[in-house]
Short mmCIF file of N, CA and C in Angstrom, two decimals:
data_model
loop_
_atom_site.label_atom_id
_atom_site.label_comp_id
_atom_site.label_asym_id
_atom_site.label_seq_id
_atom_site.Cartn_x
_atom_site.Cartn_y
_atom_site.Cartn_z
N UNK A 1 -13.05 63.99 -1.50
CA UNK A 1 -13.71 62.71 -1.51
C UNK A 1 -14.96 62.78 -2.36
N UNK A 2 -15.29 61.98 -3.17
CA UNK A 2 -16.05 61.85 -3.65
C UNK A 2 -17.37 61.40 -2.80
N UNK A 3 -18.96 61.63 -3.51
CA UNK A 3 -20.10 61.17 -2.32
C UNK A 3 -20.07 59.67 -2.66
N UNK A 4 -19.46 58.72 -3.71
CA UNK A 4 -19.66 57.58 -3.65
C UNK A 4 -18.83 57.00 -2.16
N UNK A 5 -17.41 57.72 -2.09
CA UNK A 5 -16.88 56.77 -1.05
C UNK A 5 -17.34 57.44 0.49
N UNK A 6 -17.91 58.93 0.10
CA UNK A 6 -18.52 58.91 1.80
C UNK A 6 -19.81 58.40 1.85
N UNK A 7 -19.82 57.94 0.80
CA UNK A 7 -21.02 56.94 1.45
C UNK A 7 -20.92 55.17 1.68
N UNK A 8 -19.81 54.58 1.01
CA UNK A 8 -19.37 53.69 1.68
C UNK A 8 -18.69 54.00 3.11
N UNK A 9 -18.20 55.17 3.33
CA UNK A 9 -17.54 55.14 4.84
C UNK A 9 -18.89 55.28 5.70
N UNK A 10 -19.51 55.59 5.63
CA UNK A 10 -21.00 56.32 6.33
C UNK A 10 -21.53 54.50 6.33
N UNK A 11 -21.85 54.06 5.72
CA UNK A 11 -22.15 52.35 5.63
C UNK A 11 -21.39 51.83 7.30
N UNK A 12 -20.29 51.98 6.38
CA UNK A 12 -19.13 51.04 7.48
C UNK A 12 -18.93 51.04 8.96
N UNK A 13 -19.20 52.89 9.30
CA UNK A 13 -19.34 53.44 10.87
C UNK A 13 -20.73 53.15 11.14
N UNK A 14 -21.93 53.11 10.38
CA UNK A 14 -23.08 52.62 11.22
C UNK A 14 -23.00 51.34 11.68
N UNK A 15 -22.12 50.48 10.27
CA UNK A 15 -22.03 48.82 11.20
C UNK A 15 -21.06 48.91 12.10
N UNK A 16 -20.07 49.70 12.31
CA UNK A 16 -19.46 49.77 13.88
C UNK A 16 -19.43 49.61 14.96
N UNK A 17 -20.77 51.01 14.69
CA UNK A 17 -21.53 51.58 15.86
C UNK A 17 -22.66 50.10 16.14
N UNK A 18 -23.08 49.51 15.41
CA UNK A 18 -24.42 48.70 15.18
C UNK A 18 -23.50 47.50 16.49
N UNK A 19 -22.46 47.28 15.98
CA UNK A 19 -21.61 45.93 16.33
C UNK A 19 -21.32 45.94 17.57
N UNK A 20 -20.96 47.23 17.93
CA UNK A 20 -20.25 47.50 19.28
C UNK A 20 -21.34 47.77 19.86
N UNK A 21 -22.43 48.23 20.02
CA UNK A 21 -23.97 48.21 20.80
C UNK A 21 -24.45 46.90 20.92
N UNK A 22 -24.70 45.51 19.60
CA UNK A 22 -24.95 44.83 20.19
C UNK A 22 -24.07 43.65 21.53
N UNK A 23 -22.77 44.07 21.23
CA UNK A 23 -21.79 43.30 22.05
C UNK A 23 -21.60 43.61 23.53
N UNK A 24 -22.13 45.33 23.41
CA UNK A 24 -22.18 45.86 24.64
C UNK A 24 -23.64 45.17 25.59
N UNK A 25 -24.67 45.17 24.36
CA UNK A 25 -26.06 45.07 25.57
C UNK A 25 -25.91 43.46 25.99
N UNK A 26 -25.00 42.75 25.27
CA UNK A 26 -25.28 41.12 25.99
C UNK A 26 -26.34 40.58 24.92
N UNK A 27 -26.41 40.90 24.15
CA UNK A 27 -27.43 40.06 23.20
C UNK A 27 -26.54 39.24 22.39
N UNK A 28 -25.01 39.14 22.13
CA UNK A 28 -24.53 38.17 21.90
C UNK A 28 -24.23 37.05 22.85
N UNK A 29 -24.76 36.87 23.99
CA UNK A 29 -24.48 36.22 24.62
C UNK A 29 -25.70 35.16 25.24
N UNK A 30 -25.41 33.89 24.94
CA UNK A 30 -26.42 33.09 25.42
C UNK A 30 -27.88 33.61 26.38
N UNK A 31 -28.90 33.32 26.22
CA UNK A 31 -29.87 33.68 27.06
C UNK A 31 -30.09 33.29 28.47
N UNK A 32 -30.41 31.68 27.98
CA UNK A 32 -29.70 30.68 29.37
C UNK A 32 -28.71 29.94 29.34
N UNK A 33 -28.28 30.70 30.68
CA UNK A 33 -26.42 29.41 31.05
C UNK A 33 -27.36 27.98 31.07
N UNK A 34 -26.49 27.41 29.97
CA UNK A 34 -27.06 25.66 30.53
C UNK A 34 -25.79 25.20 31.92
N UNK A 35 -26.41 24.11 32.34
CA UNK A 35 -25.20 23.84 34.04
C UNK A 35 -24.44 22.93 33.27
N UNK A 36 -23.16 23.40 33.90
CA UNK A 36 -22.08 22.66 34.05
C UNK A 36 -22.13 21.23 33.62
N UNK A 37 -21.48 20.52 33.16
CA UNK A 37 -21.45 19.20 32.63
C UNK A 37 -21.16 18.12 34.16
N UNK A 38 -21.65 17.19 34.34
CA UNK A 38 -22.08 16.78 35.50
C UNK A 38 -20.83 15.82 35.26
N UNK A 39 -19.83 15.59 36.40
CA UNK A 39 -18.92 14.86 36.72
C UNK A 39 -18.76 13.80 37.03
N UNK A 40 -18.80 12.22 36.58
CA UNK A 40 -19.22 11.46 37.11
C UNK A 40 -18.17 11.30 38.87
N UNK A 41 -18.25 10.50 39.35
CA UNK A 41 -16.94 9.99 40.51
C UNK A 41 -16.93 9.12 40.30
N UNK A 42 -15.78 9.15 40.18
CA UNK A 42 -15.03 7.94 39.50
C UNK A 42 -13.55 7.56 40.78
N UNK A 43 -14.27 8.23 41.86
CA UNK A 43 -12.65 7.80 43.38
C UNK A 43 -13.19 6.21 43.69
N UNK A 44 -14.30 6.10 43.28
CA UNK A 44 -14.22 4.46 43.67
C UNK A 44 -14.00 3.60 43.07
N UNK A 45 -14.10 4.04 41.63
CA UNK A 45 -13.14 3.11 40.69
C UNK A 45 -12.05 3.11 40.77
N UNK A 46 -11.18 4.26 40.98
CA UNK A 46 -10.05 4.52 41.08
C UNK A 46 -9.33 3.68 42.37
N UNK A 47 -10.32 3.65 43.36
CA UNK A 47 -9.73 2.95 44.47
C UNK A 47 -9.69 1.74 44.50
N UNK A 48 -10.83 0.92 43.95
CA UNK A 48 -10.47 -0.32 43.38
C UNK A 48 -9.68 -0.93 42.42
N UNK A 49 -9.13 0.05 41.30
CA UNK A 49 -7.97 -0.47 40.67
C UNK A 49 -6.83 -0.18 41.36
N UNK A 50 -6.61 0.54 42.29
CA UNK A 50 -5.59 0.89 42.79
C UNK A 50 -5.55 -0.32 43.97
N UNK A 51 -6.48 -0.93 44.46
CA UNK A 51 -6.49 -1.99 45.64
C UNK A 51 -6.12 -3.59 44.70
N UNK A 52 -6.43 -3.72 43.55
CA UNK A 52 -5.82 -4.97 42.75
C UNK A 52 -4.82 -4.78 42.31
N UNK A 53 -4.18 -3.31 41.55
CA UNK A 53 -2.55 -3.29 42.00
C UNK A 53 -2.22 -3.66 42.53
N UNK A 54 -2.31 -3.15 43.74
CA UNK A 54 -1.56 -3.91 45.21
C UNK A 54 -1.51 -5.13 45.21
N UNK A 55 -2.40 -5.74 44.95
CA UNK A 55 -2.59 -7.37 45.42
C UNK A 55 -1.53 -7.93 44.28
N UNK A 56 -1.57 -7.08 42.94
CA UNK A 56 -0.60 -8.35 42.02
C UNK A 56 -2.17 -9.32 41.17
N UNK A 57 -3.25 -8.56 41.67
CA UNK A 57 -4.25 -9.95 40.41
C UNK A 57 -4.42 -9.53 39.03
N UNK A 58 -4.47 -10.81 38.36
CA UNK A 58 -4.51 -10.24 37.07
C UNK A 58 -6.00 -10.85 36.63
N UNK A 59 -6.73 -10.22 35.51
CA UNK A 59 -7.92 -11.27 35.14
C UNK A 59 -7.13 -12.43 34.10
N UNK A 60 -8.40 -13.27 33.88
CA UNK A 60 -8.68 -14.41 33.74
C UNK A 60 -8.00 -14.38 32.07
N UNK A 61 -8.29 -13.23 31.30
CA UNK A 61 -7.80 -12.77 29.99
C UNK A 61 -6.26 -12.08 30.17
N UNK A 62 -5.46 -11.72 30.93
CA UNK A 62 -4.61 -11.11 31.23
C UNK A 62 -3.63 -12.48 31.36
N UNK A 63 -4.28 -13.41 32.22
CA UNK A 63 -2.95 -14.55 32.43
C UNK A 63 -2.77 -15.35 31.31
N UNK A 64 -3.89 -15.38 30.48
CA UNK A 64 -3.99 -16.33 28.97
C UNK A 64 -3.16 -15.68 28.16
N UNK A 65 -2.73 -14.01 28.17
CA UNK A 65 -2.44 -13.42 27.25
C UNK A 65 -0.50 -13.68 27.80
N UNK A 66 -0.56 -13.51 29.24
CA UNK A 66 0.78 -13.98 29.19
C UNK A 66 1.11 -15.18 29.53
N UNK A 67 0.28 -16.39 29.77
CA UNK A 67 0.89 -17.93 29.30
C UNK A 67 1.21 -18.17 27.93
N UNK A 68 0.14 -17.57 26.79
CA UNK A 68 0.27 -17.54 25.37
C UNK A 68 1.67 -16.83 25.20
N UNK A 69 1.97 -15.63 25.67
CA UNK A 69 3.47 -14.90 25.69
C UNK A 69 5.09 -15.60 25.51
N UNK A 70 4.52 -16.72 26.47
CA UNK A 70 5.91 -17.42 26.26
C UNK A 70 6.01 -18.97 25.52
N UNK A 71 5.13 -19.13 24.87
CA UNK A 71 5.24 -20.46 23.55
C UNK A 71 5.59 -19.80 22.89
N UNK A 72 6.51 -20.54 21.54
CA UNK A 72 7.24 -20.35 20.59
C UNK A 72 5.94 -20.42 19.62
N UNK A 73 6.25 -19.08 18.39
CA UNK A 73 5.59 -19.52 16.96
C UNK A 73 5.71 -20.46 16.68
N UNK A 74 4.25 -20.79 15.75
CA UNK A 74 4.59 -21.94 15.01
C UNK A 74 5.35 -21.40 13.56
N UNK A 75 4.55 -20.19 12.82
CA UNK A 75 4.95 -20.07 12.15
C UNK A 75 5.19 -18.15 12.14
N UNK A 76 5.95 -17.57 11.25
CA UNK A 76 5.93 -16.05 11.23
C UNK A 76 4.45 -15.64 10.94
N UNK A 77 3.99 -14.78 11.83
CA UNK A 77 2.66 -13.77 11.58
C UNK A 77 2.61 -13.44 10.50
N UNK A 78 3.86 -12.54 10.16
CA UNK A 78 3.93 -11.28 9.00
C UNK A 78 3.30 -12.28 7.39
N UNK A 79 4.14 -13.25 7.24
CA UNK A 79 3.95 -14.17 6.40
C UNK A 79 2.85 -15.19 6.20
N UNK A 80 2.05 -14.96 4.74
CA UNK A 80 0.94 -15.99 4.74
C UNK A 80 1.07 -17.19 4.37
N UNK A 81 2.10 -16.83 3.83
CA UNK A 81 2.49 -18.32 3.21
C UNK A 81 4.59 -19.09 3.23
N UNK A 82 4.64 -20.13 3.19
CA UNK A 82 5.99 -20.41 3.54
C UNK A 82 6.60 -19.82 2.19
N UNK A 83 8.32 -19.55 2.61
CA UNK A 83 8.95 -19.26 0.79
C UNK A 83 8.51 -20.17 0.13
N UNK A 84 9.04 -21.57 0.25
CA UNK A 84 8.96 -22.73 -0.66
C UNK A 84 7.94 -22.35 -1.64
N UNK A 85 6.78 -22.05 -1.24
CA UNK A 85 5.34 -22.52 -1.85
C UNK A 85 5.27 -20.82 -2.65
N UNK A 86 6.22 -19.78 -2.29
CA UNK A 86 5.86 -18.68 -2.98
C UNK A 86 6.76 -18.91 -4.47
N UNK A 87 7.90 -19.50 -4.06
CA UNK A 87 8.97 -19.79 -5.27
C UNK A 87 8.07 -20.51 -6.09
N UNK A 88 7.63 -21.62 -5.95
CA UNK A 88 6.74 -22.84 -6.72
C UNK A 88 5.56 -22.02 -7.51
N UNK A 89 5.12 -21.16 -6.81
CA UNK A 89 4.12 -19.85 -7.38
C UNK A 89 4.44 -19.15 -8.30
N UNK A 90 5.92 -18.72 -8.32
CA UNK A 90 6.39 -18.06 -9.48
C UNK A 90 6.65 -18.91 -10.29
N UNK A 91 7.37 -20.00 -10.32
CA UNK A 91 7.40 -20.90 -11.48
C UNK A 91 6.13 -21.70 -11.97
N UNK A 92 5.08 -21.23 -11.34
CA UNK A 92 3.92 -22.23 -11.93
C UNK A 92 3.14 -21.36 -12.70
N UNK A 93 3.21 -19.79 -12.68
CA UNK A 93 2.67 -19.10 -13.06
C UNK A 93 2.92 -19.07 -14.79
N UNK A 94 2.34 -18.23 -16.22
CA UNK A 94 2.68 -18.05 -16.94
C UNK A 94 3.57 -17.38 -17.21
N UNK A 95 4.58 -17.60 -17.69
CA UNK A 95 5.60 -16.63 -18.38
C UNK A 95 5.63 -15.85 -19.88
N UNK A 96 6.04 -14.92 -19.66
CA UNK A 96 6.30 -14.70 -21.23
C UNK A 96 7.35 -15.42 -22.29
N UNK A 97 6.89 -15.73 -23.95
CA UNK A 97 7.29 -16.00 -24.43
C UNK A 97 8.56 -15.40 -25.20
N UNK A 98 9.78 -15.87 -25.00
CA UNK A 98 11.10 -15.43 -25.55
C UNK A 98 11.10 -15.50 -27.08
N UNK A 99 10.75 -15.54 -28.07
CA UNK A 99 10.55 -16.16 -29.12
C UNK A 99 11.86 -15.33 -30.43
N UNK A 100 12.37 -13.89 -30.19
CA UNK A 100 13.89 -13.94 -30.80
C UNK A 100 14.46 -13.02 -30.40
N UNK A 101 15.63 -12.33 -30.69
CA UNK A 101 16.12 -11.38 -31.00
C UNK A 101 17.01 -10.62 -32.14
N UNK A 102 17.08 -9.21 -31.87
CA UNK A 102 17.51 -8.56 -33.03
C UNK A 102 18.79 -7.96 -32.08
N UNK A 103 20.27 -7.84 -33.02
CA UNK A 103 21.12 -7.11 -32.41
C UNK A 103 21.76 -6.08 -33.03
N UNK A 104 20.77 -4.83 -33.41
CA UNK A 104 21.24 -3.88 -33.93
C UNK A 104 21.23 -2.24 -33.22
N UNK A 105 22.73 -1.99 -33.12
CA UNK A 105 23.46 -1.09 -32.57
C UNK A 105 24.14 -1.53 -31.35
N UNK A 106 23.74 -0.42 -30.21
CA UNK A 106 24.33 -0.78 -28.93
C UNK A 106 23.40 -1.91 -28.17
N UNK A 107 21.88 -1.62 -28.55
CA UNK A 107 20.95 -2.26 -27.81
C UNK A 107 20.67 -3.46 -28.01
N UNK A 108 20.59 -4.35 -27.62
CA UNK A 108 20.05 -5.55 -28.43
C UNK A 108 18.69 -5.50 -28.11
N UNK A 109 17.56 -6.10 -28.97
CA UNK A 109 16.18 -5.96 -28.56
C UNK A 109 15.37 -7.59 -28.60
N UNK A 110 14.66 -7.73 -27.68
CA UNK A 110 14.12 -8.92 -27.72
C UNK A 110 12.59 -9.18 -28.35
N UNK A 111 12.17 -9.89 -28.86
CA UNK A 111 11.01 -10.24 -29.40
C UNK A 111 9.85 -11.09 -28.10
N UNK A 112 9.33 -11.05 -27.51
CA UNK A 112 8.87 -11.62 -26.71
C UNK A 112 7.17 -11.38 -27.00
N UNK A 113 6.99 -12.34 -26.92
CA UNK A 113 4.98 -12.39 -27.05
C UNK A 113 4.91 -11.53 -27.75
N UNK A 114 5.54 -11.62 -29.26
CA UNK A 114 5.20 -10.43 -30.76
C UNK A 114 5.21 -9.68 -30.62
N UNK A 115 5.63 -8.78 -29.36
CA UNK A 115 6.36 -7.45 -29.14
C UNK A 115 7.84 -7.54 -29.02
N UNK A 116 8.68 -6.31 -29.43
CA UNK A 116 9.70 -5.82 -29.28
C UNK A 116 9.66 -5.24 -28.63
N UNK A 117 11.17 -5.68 -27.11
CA UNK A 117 11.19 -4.81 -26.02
C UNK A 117 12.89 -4.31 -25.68
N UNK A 118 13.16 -3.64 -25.01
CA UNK A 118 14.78 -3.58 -25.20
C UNK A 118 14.83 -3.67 -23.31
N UNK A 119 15.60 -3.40 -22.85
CA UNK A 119 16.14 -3.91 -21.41
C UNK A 119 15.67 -2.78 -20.84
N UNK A 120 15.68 -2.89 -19.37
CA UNK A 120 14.76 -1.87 -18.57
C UNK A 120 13.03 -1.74 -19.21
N UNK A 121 12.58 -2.15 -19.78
CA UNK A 121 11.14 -1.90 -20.43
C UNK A 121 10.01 -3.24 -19.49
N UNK A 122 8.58 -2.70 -19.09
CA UNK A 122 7.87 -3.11 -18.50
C UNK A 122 7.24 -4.60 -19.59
N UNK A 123 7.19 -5.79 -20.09
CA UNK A 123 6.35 -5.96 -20.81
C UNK A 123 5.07 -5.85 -20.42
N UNK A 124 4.59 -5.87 -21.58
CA UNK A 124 2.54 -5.93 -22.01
C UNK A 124 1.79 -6.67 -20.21
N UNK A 125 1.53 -5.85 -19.58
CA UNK A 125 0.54 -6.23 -18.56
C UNK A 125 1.00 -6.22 -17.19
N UNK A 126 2.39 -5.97 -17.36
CA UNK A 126 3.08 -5.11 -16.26
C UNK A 126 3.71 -5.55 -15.16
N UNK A 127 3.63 -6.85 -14.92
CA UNK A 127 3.82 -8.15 -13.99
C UNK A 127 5.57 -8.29 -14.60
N UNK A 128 6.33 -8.11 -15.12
CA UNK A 128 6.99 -8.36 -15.79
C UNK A 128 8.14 -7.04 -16.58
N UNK A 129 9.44 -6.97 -15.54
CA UNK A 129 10.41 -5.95 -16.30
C UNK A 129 11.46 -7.06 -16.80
N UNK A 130 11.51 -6.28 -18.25
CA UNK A 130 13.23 -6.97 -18.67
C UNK A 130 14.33 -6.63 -18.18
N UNK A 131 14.92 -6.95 -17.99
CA UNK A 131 16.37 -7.06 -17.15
C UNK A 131 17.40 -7.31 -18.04
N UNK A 132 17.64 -8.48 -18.52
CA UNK A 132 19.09 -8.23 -19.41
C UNK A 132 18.23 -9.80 -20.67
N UNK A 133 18.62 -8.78 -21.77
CA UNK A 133 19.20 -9.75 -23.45
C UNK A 133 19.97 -10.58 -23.82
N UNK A 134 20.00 -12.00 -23.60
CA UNK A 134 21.03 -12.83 -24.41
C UNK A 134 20.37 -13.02 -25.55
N UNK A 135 21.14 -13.63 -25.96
CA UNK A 135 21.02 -14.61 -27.44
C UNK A 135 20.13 -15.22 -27.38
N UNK A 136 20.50 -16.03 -26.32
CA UNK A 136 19.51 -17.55 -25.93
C UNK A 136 18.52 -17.60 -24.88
N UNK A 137 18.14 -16.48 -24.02
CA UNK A 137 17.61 -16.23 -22.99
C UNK A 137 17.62 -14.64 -22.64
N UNK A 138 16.35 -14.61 -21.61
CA UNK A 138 16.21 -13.05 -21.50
C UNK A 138 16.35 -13.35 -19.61
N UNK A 139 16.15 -12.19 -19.21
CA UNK A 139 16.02 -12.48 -17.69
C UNK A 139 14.88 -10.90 -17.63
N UNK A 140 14.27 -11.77 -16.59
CA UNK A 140 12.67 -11.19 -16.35
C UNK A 140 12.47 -10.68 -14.82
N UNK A 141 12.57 -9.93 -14.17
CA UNK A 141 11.97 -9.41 -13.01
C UNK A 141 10.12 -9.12 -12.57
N UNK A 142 10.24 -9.56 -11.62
CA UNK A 142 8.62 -10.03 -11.69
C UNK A 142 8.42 -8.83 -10.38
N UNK A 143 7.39 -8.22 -10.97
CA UNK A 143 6.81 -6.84 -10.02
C UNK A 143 7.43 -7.01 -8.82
N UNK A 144 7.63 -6.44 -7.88
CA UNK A 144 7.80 -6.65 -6.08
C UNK A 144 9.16 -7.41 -5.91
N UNK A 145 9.56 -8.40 -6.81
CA UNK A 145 10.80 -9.07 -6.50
C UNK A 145 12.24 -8.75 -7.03
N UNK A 146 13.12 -8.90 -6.19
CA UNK A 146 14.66 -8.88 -6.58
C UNK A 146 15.24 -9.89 -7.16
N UNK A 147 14.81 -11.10 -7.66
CA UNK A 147 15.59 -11.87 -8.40
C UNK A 147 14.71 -12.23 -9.51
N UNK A 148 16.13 -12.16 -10.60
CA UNK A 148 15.59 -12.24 -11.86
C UNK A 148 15.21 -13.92 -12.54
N UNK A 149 13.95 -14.14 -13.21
CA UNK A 149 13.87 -15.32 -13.54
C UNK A 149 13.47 -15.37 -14.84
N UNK A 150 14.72 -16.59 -15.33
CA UNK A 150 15.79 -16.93 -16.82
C UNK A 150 14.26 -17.01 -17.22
N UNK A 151 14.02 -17.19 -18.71
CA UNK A 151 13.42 -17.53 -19.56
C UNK A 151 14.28 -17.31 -21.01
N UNK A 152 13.96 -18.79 -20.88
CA UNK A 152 14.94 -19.64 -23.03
C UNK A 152 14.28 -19.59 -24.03
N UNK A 153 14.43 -18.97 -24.67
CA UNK A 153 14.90 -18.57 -26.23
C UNK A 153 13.77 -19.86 -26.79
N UNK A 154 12.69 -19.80 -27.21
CA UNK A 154 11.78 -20.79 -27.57
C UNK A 154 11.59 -20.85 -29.13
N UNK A 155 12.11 -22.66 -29.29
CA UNK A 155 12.49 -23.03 -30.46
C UNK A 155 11.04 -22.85 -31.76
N UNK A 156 11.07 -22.50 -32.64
CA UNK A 156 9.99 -22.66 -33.24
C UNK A 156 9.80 -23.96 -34.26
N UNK A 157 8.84 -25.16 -34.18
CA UNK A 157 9.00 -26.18 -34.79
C UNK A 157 8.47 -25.72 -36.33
N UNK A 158 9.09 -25.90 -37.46
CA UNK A 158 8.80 -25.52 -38.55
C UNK A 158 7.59 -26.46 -38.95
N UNK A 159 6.88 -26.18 -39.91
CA UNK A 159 5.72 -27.44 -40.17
C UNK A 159 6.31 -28.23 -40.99
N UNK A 160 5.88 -29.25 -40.80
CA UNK A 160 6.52 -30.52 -41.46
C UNK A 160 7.66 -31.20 -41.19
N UNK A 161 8.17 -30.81 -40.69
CA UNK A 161 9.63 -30.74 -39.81
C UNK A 161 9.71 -31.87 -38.79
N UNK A 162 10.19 -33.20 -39.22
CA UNK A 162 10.07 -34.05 -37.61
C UNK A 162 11.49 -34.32 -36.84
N UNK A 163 11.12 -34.50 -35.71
CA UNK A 163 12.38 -34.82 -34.64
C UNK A 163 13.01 -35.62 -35.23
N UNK A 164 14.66 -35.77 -35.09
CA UNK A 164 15.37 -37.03 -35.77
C UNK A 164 15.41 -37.95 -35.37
N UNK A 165 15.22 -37.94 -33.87
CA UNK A 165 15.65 -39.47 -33.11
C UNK A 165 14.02 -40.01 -32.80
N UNK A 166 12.77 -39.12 -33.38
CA UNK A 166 11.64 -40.07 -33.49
C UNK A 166 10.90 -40.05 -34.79
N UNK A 167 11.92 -40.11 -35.49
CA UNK A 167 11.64 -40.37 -37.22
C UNK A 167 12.56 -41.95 -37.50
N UNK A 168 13.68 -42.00 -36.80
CA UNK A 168 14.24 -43.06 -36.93
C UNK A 168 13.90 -44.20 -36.36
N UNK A 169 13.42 -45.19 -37.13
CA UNK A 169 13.05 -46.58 -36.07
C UNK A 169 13.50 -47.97 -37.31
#
């Protein structure tokens, strides 16, 4: 052995010895016992809920909670708002613009708000997955929901260009 490691072992048995002396004299151990944690009694509470058991009384908040128990909803909890008015929400909202498409290869790709997107793709701002490419229409999935909503193929009026049936008079 070298004197470096008998002198780490020589270290190690004095803190041993050091450890096991102080554990022996009680100096790890509290000076003063503090007392016992004081118990309240609680048999006379106990005996008074146990004596309105018996009887069957309920409080004054207990019978409100079960007269309220048996009226019918007015409306579902879970829900803040009726469908009707959530459908009307999605159609009142902005949509994206369909404005063309390209059909080259397998994919067809749509032009929508001056981006090119192909099917399965999030558009620009994320509210909004493509779903399927027509010609004339795209179909749009809107974050959180399962049904897809159409959006048509938007005509572009050329300049100068007037309607026929309000050019004719």
């Amino acid at each position: 052995m070298t004197s470096r490691e008998k002198v780490l072992l020589g270290i190690v048995a004095v803190a041993a010895i050091g450890a096991g002396v102080y554990f022996v004299s009680g100096a790890a151990s509290p000076v003063a016992d503090s007392p016992p944690p004081a118990r309240p009694d609680l048999t006379a509470l106990i005996a008074s809920v146990q004596v309105n058991l018996k009887k069957g009384q309920l409080t004054d908040r207990e019978e409100r909670i079960l007269a309220a128990a048996a009226t019918p909803w007015a409306r579902n909890p879970l829900r803040d708002r009726p469908l009707a008015a959530r459908k009307r929400e999605v159609e009142s909202t902005q949509l994206p613009q369909y404005t063309g498409f390209i059909n080259i290869g397998s994919q067809p790709i749509a032009i929508i708000d001056g981006r090119d997107y192909r099917a399965g793709e999030m558009i620009e701002g994320g509210e909004f997955q493509l779903s399927e490419i027509h010609s004339d229409h795209v179909k749009l999935i809107r974050r959180g929901a399962t049904d897809p909503v159409d959006v048509p193929l938007e005509q572009e009026q050329i300049p100068g260009s007037r309607d026929q049936t309000a050019g004719a008079s």
